[in-house]
Short mmCIF file of C-alpha atoms (C1' of nucleotides) in Angstrom, two decimals:
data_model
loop_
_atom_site.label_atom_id
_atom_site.label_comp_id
_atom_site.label_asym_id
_atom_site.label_seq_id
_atom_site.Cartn_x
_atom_site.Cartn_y
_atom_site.Cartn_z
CA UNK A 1 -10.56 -24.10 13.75
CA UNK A 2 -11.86 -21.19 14.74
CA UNK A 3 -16.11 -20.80 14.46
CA UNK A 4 -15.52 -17.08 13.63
CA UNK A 5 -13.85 -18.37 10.18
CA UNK A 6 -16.84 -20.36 9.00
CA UNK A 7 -19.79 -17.16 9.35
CA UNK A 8 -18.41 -15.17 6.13
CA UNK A 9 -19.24 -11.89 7.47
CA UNK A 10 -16.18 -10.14 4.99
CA UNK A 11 -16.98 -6.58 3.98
CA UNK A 12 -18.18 -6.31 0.28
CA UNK A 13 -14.87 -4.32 0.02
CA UNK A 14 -12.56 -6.32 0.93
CA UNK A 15 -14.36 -9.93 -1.05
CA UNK A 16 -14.95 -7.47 -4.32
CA UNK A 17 -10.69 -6.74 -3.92
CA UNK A 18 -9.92 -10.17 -3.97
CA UNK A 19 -11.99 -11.28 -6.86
CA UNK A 20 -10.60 -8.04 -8.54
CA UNK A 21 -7.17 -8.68 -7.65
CA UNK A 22 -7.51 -12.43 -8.34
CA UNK A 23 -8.38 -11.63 -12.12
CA UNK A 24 -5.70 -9.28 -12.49
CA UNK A 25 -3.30 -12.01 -10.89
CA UNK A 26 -4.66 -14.76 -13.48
CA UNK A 27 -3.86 -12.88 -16.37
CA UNK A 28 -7.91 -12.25 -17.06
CA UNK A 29 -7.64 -8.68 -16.73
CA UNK A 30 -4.38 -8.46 -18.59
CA UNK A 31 -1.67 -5.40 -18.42
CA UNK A 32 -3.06 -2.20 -19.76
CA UNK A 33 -6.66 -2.88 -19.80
CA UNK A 34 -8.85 -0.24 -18.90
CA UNK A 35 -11.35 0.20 -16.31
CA UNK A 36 -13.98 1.48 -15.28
CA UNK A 37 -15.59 2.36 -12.41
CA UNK A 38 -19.05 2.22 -13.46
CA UNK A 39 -18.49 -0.96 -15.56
CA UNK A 40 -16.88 -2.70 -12.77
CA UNK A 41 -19.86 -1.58 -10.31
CA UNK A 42 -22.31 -3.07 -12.66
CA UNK A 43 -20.33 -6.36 -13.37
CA UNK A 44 -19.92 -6.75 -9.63
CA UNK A 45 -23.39 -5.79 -8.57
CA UNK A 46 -21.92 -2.95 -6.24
CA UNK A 47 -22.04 0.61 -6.35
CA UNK A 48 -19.80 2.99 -7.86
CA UNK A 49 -18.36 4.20 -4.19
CA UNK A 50 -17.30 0.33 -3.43
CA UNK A 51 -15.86 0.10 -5.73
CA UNK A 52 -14.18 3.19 -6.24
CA UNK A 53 -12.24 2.06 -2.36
CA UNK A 54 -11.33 -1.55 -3.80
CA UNK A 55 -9.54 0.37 -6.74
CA UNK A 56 -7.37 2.61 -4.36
CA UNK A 57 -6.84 -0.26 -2.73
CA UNK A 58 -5.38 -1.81 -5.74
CA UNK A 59 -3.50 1.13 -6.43
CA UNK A 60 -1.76 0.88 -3.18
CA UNK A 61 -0.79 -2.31 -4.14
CA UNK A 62 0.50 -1.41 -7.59
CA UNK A 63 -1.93 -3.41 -9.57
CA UNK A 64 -3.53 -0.86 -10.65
CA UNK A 65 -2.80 2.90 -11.81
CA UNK A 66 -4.75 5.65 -12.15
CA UNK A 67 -4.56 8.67 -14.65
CA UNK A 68 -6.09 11.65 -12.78
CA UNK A 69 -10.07 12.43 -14.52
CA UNK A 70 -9.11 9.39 -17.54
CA UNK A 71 -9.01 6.12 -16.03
CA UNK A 72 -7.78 3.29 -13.84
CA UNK A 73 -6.03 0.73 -16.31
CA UNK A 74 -3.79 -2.88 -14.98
CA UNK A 75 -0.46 -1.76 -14.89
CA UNK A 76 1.99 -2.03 -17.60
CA UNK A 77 5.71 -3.19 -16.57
CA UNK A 78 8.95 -2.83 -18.54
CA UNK A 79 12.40 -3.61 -18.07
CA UNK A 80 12.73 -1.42 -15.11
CA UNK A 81 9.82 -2.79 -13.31
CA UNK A 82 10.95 -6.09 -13.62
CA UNK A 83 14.41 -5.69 -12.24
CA UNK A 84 12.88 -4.12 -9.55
CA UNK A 85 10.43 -6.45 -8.66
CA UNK A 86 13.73 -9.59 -8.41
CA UNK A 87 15.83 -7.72 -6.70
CA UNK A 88 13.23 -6.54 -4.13
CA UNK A 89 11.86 -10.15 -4.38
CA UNK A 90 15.51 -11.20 -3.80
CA UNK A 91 15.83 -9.54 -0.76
CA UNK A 92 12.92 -9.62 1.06
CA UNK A 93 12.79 -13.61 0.60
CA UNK A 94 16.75 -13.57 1.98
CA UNK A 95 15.83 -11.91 4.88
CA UNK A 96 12.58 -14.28 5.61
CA UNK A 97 14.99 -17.02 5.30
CA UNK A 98 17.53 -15.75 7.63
CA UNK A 99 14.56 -15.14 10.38
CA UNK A 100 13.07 -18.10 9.86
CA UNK A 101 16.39 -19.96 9.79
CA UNK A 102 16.86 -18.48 13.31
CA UNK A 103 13.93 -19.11 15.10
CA UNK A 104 12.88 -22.55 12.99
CA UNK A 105 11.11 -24.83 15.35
CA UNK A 106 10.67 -28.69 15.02
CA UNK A 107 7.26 -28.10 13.41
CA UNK A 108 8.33 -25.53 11.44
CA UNK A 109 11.34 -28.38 9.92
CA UNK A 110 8.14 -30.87 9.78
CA UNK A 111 6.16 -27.93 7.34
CA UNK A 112 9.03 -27.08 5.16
CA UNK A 113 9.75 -30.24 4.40
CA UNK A 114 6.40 -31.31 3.40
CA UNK A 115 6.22 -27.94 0.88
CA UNK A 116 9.17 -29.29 -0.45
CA UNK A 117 8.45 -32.75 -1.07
CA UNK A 118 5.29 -32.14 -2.40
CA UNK A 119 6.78 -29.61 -5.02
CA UNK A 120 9.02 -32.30 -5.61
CA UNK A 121 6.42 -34.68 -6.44
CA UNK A 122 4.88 -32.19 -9.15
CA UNK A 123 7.66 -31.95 -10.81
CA UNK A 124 7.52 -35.44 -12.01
CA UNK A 125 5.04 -34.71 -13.28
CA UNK A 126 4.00 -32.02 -16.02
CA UNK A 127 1.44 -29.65 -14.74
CA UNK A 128 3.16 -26.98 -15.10
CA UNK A 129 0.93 -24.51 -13.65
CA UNK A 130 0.76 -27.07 -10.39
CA UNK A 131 4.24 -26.54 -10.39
CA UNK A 132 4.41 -23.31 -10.04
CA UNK A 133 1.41 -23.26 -7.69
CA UNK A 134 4.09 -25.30 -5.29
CA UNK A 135 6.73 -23.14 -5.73
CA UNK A 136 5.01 -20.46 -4.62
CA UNK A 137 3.62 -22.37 -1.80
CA UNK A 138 6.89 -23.51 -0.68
CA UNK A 139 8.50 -19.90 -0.88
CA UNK A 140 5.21 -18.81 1.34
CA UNK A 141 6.00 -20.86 3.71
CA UNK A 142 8.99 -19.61 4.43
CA UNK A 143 7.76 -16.46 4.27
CA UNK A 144 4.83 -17.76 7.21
CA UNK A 145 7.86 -19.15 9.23
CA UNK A 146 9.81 -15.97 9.24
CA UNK A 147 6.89 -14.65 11.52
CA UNK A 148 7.03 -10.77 10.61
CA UNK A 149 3.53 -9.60 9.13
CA UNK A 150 4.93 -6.63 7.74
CA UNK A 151 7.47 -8.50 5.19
CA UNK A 152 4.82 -10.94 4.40
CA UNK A 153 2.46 -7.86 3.34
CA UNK A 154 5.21 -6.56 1.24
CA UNK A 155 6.49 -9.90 -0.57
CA UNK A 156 2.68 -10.21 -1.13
CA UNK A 157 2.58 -7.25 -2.71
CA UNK A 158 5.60 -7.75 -4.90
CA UNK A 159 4.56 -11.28 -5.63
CA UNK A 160 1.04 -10.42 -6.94
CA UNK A 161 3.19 -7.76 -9.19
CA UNK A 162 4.96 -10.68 -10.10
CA UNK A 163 2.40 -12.79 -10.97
CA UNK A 164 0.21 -10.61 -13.01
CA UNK A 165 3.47 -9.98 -15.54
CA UNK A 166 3.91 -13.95 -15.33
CA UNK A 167 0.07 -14.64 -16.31
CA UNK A 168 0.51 -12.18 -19.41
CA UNK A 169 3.74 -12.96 -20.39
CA UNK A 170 2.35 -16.86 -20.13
CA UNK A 171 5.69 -17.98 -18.77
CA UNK A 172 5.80 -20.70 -16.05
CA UNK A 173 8.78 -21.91 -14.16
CA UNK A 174 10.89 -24.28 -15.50
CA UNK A 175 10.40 -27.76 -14.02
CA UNK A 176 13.81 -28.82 -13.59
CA UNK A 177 15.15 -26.00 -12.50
CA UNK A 178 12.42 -25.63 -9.70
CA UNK A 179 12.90 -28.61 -7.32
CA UNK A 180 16.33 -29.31 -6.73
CA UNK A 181 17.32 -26.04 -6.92
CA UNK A 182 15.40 -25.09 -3.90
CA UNK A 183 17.54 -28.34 -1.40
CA UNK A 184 19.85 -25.96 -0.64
CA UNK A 185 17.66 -23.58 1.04
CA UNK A 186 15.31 -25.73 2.59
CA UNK A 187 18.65 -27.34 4.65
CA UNK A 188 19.88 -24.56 5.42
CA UNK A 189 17.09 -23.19 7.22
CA UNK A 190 16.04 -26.47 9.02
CA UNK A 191 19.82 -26.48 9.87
CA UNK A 192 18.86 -23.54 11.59
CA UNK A 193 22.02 -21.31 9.32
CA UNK A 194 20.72 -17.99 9.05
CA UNK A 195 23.38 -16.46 6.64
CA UNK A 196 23.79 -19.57 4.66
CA UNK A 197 20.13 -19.57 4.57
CA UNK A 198 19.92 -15.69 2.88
CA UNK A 199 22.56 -16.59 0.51
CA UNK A 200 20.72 -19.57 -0.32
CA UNK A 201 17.31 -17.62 -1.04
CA UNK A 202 18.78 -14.45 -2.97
CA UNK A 203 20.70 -17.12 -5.44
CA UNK A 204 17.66 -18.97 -5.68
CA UNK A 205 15.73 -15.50 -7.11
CA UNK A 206 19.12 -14.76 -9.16
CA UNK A 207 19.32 -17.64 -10.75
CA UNK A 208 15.76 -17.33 -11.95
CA UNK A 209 16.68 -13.62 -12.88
CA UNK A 210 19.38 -14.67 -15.50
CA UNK A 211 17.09 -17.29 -16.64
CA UNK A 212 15.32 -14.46 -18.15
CA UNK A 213 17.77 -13.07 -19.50
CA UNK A 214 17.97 -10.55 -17.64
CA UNK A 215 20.70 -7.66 -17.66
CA UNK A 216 20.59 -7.00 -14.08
CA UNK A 217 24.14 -7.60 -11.94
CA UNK A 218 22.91 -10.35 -9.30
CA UNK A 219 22.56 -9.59 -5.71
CA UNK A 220 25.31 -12.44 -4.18
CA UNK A 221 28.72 -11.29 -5.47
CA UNK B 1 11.85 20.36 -12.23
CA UNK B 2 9.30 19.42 -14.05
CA UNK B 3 6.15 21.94 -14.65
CA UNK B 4 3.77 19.62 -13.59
CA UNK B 5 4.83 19.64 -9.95
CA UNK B 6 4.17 23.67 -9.74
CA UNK B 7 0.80 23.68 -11.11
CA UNK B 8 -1.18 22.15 -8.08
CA UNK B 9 -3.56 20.01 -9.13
CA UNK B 10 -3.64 17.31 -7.14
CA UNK B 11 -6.87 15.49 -5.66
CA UNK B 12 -8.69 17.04 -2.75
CA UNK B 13 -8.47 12.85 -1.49
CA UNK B 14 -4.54 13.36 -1.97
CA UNK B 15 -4.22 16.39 -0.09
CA UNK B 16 -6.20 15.13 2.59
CA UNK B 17 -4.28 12.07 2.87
CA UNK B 18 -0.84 14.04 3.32
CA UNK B 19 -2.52 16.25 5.72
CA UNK B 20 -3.55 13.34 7.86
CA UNK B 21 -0.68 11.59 7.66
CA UNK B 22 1.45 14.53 8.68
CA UNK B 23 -0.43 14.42 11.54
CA UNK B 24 -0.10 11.17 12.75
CA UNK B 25 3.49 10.85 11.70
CA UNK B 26 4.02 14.61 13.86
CA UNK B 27 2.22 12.70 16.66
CA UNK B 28 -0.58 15.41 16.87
CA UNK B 29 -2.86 12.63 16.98
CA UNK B 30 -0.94 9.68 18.60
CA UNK B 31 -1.18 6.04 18.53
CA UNK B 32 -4.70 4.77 19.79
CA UNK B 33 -6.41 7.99 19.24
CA UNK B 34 -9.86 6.90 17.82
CA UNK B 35 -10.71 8.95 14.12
CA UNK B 36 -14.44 9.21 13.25
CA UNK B 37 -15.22 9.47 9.51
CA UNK B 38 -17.82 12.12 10.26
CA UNK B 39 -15.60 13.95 12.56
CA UNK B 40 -12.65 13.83 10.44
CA UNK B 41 -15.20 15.26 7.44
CA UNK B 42 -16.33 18.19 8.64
CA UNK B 43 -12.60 19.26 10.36
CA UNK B 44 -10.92 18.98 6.78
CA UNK B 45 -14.66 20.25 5.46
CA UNK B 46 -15.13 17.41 2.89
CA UNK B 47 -17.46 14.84 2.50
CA UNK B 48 -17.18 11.31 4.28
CA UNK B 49 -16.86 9.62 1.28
CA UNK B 50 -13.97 11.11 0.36
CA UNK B 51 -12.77 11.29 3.94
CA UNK B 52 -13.23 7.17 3.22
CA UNK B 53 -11.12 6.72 0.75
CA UNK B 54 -8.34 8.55 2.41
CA UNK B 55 -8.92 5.97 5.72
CA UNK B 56 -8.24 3.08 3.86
CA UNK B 57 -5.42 4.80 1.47
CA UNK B 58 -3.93 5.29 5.49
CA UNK B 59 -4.67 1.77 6.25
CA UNK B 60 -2.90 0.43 3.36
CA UNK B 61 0.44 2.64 4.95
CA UNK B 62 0.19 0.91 8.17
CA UNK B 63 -0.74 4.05 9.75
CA UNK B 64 -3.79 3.51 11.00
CA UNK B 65 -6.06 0.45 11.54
CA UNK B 66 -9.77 -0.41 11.37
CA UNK B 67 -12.15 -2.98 13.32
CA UNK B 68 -15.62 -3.74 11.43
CA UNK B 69 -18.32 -1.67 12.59
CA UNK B 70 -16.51 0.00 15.53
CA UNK B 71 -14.21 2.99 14.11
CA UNK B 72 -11.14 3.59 12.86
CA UNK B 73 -8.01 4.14 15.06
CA UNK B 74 -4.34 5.28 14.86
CA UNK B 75 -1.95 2.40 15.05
CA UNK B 76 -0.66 1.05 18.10
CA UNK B 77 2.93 -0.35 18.16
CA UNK B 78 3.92 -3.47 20.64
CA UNK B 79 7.92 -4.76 20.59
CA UNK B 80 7.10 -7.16 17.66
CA UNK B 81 5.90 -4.12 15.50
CA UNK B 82 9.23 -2.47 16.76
CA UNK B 83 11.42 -4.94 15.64
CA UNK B 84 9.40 -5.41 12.35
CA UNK B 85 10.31 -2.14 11.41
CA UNK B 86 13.77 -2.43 12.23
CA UNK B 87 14.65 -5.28 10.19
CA UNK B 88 12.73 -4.16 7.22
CA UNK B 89 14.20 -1.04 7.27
CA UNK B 90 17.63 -1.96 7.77
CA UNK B 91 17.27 -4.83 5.00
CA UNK B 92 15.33 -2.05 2.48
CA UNK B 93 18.51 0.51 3.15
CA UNK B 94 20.94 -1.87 2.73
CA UNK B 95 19.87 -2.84 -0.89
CA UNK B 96 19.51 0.75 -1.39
CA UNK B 97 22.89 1.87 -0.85
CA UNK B 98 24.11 -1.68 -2.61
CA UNK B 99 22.30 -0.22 -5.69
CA UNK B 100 23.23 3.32 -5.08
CA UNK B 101 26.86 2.39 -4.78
CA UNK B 102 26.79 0.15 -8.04
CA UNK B 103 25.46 3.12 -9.89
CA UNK B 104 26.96 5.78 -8.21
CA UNK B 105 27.89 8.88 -10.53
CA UNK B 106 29.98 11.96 -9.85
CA UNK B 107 26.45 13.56 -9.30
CA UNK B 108 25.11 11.87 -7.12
CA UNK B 109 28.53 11.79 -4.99
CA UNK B 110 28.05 15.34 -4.77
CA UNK B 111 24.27 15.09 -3.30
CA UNK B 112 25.31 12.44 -1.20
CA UNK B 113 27.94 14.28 0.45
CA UNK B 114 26.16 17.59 0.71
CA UNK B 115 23.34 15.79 2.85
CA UNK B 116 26.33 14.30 5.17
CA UNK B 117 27.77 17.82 5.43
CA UNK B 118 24.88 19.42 6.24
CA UNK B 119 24.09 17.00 8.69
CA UNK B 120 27.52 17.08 10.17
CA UNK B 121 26.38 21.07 10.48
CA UNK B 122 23.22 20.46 12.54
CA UNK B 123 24.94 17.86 14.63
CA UNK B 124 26.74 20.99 16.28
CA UNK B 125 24.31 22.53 17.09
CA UNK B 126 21.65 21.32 19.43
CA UNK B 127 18.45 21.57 17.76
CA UNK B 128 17.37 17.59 17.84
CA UNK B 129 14.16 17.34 16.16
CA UNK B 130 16.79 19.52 12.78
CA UNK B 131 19.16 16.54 13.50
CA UNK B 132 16.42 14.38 13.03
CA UNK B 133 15.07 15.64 9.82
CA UNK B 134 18.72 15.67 8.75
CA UNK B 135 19.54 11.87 9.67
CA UNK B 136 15.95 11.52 7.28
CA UNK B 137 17.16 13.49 4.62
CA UNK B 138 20.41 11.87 4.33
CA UNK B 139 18.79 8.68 4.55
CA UNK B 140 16.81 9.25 1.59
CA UNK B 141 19.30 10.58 -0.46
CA UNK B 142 20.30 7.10 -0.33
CA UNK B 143 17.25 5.65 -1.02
CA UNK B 144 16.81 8.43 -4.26
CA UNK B 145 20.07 7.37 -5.58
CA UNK B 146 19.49 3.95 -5.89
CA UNK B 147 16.65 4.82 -8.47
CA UNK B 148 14.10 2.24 -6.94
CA UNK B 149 10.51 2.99 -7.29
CA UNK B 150 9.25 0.03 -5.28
CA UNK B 151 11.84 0.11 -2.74
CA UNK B 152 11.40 4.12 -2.37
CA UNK B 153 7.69 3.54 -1.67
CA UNK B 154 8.06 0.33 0.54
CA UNK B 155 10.80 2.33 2.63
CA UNK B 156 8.49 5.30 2.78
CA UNK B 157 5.87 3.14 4.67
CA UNK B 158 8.34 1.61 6.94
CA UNK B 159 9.95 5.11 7.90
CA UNK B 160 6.29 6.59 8.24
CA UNK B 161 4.83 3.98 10.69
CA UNK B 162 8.62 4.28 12.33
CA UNK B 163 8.02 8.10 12.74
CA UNK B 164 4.59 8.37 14.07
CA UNK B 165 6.26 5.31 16.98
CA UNK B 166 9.39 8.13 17.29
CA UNK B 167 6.72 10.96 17.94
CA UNK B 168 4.51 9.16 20.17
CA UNK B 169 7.15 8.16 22.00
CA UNK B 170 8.79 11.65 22.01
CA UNK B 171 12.27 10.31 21.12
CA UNK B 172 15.43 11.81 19.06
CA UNK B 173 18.34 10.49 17.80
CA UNK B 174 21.27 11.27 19.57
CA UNK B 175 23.18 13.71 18.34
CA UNK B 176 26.46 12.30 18.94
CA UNK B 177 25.99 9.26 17.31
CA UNK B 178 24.19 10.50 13.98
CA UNK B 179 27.05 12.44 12.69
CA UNK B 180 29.59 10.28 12.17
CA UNK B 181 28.44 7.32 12.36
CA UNK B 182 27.18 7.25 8.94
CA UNK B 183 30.87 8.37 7.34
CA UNK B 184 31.84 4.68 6.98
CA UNK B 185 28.28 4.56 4.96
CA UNK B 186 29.03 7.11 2.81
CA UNK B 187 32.31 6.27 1.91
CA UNK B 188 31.10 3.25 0.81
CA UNK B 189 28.54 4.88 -1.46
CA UNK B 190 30.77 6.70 -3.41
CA UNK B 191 33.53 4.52 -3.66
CA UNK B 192 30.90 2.30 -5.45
CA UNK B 193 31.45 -0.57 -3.31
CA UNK B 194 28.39 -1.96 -3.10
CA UNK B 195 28.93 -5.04 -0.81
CA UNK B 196 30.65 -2.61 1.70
CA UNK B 197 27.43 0.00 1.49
CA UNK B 198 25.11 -2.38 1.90
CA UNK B 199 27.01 -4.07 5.46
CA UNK B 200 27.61 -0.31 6.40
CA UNK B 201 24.03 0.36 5.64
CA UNK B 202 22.81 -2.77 7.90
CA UNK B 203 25.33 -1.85 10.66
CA UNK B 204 24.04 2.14 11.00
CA UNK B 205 20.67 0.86 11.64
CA UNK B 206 21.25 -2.50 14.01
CA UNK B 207 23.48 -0.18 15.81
CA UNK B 208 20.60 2.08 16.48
CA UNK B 209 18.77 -0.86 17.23
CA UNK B 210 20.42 -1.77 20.40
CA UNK B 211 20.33 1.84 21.44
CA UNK B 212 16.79 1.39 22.24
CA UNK B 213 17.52 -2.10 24.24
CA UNK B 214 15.59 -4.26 21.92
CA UNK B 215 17.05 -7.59 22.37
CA UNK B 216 16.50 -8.59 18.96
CA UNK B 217 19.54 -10.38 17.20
CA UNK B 218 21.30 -8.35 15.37
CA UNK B 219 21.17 -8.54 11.66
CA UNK B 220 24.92 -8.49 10.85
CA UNK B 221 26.44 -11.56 11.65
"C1'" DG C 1 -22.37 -11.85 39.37
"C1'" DA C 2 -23.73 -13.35 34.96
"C1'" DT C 3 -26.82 -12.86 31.41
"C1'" DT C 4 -29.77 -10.38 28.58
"C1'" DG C 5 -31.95 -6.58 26.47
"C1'" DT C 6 -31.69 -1.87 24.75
"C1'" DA C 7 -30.24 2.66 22.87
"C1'" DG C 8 -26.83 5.42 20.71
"C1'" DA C 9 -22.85 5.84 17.90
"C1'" DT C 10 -20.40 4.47 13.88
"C1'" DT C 11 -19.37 2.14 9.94
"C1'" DG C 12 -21.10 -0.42 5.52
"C1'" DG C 13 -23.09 0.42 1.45
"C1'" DC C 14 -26.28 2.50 -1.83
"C1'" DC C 15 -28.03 6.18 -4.83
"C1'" DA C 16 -28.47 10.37 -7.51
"C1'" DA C 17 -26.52 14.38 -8.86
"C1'" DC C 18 -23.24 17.81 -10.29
"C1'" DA C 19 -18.40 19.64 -11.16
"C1'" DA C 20 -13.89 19.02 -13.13
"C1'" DT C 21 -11.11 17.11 -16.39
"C1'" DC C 22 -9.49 14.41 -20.30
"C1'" DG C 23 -9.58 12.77 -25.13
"C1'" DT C 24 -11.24 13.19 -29.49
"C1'" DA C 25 -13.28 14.90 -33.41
"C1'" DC C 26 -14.07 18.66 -35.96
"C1'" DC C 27 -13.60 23.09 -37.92
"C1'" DA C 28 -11.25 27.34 -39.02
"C1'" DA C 29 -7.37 30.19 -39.87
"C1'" DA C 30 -2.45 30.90 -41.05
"C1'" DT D 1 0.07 21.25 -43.96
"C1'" DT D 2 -0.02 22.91 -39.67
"C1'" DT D 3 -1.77 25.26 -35.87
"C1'" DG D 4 -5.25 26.60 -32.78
"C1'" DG D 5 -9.65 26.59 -30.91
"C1'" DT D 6 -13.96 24.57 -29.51
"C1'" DA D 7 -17.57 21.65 -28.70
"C1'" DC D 8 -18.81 17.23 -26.95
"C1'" DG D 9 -18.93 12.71 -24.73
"C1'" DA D 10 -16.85 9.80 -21.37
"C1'" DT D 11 -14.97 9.29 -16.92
"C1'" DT D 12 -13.46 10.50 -12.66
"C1'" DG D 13 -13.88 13.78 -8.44
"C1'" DT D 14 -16.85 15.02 -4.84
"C1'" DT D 15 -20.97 15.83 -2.42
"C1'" DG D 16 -25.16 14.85 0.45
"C1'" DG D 17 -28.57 12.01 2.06
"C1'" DC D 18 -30.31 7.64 3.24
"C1'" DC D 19 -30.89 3.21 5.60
"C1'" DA D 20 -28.99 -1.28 7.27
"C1'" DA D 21 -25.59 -3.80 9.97
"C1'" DT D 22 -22.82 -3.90 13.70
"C1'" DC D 23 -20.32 -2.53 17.81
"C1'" DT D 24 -20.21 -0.45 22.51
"C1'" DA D 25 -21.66 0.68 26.80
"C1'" DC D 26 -24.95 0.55 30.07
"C1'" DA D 27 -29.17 -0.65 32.26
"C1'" DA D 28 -32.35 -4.35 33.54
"C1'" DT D 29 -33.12 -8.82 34.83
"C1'" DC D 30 -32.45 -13.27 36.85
#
DNA sequence: GATTGTAGATTGGCCAACAATCGTACCAAA
DNA sequence: TTTGGTACGATTGTTGGCCAATCTACAATC
């Protein structure tokens, strides 16, 4: 553990962005809500210029939009944005599998497996939040083991998308879909099978797709 | 065309942001060059805090990178960021012509294969850096046609950070292997075979790859 | 040589102000 | 009823100045 970790010395930026992007995320600033810069500054205890970076910052990562001279609102998503967000999701999970498939080490076997037992585990239960909490955490670690910083910062992106249409649609995952369906995937890359491994990942997300009922042609033929 | 796009408008942050990252992706200012906010302010005669807000809009791209308190630079690139790029980009323009090919219509075969003939054109000639901007165009054609918001914008990074490494590095593509090589891709696109586009897709870009003796594994199997 | 000030440069963040633009409500004319 | 204008409030766009926090390099000290 690094000392440097403990001495929070975060810009106001970048702490004010994640509390920002953590409501949107949770569903408490839901799709279409409006806001403002001087409201936010105030709420925040920050000034208007602050704040007016952490929104552009949001913007970038399409949590946000902004109408020029009217107004910053959480973005809306329809059909369109949906699809897109799976089958980018699709993809950019396939190819962190493949990588991490190729260059999986014994610890990284030791890590996946744990993320996958303990999603397992909560899916005896029925916390279904928790549940979905684990899925996520088991598809980040894949993500962590496919060691590229730039695909993590994109499936971040897409995921947050993701999750801020989840928390106002108030959908979770299904809890018997979740666990086993993921075995395949998980063997495959401790196996060390790259291609298997992609194949495995992109049905995973297509699956889920149709669950929704969905229109979109799947990405494995 | 839509009349919105003639009647300029857009944000003095906006214009400031292209500007800037024309630069960096044209290599006037290359890779490590340091970029003071003041400096930067009075050169493109705005204010810092606007100057600000473009830095971190940059730093969002990948294009340039900031430590606390010390300044902001242009961004460096090491093999890892190298091969980062290449297999996102390859894995973004392979779902792209996947889609493209799946929705393919008799106009956008005809944009698709104007772009290859006009870079067939330049590739007799000898003008590299046209070839170049050719290869591009072509290239995002593709990524146009597979109507794709997200991807379009998460390419867009990858080919900008990719560029401002080309310039930097004061590299072409070679001339021989641009034209034709991407016929198979083509094809493939407007045949609607999407499977096919996408592994021609991968292929044009891993082939590259080895050009520039990486010794990363190739993504086609 | 290693450590410890110290000074200058640069960013971090705040504030107040004004300009530009948008949305709306309202009124007038056809 | 519809169209067009206009006035107004709200909000963003942009500026300039200000001071604190921090980094960097270099000098001073042991």
């Amino acid at each position: 553990m690094k000392k440097s970790e403990l001495i929070s010395k975060r810009s106001l930026e970048d702490q004010a962005a994640d509390l920002l992007r953590e409501a949107i995320i949770n569903g408490e600033l839901p799709p279409g809500m409006r806001l403002v810069e001087m409201t936010l500054a105030k709420e925040y205890g920050l000034s208007r210029g602050t704040i007016r970076i952490v929104l552009h910052q949001l913007g970038a990562e399409g949590l946000v939009t902004q109408v020029p001279y009217a107004g910053w609102s959480v973005v809306e998503m329809n059909d369109q944005d949906l699809w897109e967000l799976y089958t980018l999701r699709a993809t950019l999970e396939g190819l962190a599998a493949r990588l991490a498939a190729e260059k999986i080490t014994e610890e990284g076997v030791s890590e996946l497996q744990s993320a996958y037992q303990e999603l397992l585990e909560l899916c005896e239960g029925d916390d279904l939040h928790a549940i979905t909490r684990g899925d996520l955490a088991l598809h980040k670690t894949i993500i962590a083991l496919s060691n590229h910083k730039r695909l993590a910062q994109q499936y971040r992106m897409v995921e947050n998308q993701f999750l801020s249409y989840i928390a106002a649609a108030n959908r979770t995952f299904d809890p018997h879909l979740v666990g086993r369906s993921h075995e395949a995937l998980v063997a495959a890359i401790c196996a060390g099978e790259g291609k298997r491994a992609e194949k495995e990942a992109i049905k995973n997300i297509t699956g889920f797709e149709e669950l929704q009922g969905m229109k979109a042609k799947p990405l494995l033929a």
